XYZ file of C-alpha atoms in Angstrom:
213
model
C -3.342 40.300 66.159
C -4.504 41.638 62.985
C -1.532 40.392 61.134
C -1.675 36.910 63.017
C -5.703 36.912 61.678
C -4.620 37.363 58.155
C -1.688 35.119 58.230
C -4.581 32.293 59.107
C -6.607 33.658 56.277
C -4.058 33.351 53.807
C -3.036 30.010 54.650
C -6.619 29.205 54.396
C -7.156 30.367 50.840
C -3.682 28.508 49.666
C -5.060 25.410 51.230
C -8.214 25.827 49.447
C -6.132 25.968 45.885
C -3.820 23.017 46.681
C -6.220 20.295 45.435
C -7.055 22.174 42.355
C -3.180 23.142 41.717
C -2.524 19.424 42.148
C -4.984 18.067 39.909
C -3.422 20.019 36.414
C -0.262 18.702 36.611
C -1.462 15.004 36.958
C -3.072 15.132 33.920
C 0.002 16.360 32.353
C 2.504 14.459 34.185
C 0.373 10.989 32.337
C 0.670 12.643 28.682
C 3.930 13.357 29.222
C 5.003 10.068 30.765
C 3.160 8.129 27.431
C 4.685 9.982 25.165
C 8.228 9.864 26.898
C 7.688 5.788 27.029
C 6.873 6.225 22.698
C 9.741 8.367 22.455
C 11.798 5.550 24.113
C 10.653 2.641 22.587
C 11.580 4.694 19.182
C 15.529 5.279 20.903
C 15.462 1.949 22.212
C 14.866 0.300 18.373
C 18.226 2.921 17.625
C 20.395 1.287 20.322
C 19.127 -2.272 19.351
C 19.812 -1.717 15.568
C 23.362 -0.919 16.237
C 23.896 -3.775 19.304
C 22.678 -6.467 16.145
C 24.890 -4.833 13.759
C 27.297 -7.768 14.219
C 24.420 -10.551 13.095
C 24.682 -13.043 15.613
C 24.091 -10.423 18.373
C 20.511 -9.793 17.673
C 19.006 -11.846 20.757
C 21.161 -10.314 23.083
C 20.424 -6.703 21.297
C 16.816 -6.997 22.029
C 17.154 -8.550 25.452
C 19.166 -5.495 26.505
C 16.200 -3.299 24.695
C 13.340 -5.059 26.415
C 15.341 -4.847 30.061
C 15.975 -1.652 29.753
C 11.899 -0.497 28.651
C 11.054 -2.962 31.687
C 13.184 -0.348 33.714
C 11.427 2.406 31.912
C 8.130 1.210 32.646
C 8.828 0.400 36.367
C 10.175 4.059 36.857
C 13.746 3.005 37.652
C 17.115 4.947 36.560
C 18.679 3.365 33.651
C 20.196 4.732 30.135
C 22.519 4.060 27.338
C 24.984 2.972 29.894
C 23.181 0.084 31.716
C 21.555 -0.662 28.380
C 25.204 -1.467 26.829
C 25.697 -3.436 30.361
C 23.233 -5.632 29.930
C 24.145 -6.163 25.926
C 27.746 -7.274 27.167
C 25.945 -9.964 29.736
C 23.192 -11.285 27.187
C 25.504 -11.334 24.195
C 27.936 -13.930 26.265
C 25.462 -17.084 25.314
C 23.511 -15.087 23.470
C 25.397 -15.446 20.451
C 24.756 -19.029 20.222
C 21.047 -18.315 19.709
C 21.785 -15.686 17.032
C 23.870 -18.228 15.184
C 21.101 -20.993 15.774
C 18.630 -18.654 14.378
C 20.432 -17.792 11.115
C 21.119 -21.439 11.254
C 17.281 -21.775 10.495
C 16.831 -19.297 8.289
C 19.552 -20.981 5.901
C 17.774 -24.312 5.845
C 14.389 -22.750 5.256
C 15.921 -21.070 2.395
C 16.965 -24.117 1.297
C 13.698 -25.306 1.358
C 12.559 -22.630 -0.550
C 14.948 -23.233 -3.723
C 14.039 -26.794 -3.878
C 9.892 -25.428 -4.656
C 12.079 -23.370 -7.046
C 13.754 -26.023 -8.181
C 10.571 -28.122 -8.549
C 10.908 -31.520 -6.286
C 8.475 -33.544 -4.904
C 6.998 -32.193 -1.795
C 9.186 -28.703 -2.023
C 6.423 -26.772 -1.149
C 5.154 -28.734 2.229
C 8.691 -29.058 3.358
C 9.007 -25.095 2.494
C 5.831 -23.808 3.919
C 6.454 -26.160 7.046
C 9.584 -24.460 7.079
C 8.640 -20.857 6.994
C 5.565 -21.624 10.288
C 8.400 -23.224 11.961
C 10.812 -20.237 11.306
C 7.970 -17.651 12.537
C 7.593 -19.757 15.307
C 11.133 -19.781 16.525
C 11.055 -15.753 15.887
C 8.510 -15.363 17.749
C 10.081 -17.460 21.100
C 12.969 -15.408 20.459
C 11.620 -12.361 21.443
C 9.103 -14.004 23.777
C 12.893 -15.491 25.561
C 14.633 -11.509 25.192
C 11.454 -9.929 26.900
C 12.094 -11.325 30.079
C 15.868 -11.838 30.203
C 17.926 -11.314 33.321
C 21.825 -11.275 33.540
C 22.841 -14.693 34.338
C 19.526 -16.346 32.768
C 20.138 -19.466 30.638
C 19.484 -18.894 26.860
C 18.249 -22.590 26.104
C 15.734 -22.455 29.164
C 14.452 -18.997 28.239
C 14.146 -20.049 24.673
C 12.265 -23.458 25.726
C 9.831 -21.949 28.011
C 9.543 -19.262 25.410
C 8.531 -21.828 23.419
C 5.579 -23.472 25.027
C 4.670 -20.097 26.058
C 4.605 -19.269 22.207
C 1.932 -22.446 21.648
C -0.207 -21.806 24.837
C -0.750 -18.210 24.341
C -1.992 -17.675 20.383
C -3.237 -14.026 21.034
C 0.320 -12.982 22.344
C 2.107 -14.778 19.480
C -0.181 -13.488 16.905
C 0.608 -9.955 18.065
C 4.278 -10.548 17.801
C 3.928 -11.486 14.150
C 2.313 -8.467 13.688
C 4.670 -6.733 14.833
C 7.778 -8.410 13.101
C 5.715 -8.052 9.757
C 5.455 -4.221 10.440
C 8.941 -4.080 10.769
C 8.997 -5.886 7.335
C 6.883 -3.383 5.837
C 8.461 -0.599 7.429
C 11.588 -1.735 5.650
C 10.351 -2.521 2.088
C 8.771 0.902 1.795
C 11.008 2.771 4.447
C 14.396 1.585 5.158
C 15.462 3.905 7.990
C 11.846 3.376 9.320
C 12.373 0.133 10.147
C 15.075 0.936 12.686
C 13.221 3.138 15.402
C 10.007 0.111 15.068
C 12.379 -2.586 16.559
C 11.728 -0.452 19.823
C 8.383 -0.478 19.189
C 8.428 -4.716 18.723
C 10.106 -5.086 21.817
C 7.774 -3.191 23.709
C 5.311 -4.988 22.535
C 7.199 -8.311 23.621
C 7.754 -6.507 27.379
C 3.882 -6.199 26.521
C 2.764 -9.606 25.475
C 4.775 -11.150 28.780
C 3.075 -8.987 31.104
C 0.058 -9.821 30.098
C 0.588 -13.508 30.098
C 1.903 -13.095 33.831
C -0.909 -10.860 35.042
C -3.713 -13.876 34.057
């Protein structure tokens, strides 16, 4: 009976302590989870670095990247592996759009050696040139945030598009990021690499926001 009495009792107190026992590692689990996602956003910039090695492949690199921080995010398994899955599906069409895109980067620099060069009107045609060029950057990763396998390029990077124009505060922040990238890489090189993560993110970001209004 005795031993019965202070079985109950000692249940009693360790039911008492649960709550409290509960409560620390919360707070801990929620640091720890942040600074995993940082961490990840700074491997995921690694992985999409060397997926764009090849030039053409940088839409598809940072579709893959933005997939796999979605995953992240919604607390679903996923690594290197199903990142490099999802690199080999985007990078099918995907190339296209990476050609496109250096495709406009070699007429604005066109553009910009006729202002060198002095003719009439260089410098509209260039400055036009260079909006236009941040613009199409900007759709780009707009179009790679929210990428699924079998997804059509062209319609992503249209939608992208008009998502780009009707939603200023999103697009701003994108610039942002792509110019700290920039500036990453004039003063730091190797810094730039791990901050591609961080753009992405912010791209995952920017679309999530959009949908959630």
């Amino acid at each position: 009976m005795a031993f019965r009495t202070e079985a109950i009792r000692t249940r009693a107190r360790q039911a008492r302590k649960a709550p409290f026992k509960a409560r620390k590692p919360a707070h801990e689990s929620v640091l720890a989870e942040r600074f995993g996602l940082f961490a990840e956003c700074l491997l995921t910039g690694v992985w999409i670095a060397v997926a764009a090695l090849p030039l053409v492949t940088y839409p598809a690199a940072f579709a893959a990247g933005a997939r796999h921080l979605r995953r992240r995010i919604a607390h679903e398994g996923g690594g290197l592996r199903e990142f490099a899955a999802d690199f080999r599906h985007a990078v099918r069409r995907g190339w296209l759009a990476g050609l496109a895109g250096w495709a406009a980067v070699a007429v604005v620099w066109v553009d910009v050696q006729a202002v060198r060069a002095g003719l009439p009107g260089g410098r509209l045609v260039a400055a036009i040139g260079i909006f236009a060029l941040i613009g199409l950057a900007v759709a780009g990763l707009r179009a790679a945030a929210v990428w699924e396998p079998g997804a059509s390029w062209r319609a992503l990077l249209a939608t992208a598009g008009r998502r780009t124009v009707l939603d200023p505060a999103g697009s701003f922040l994108l610039v942002g990021g792509m110019a700290l990238v920039a500036g990453s890489a004039w003063v730091t090189p190797p810094l730039a690499v791990p901050v591609l993560g961080a753009v992405a993110a912010a791209a995952v970001a920017v679309e999530e926001r959009l949908r959630r209004r």
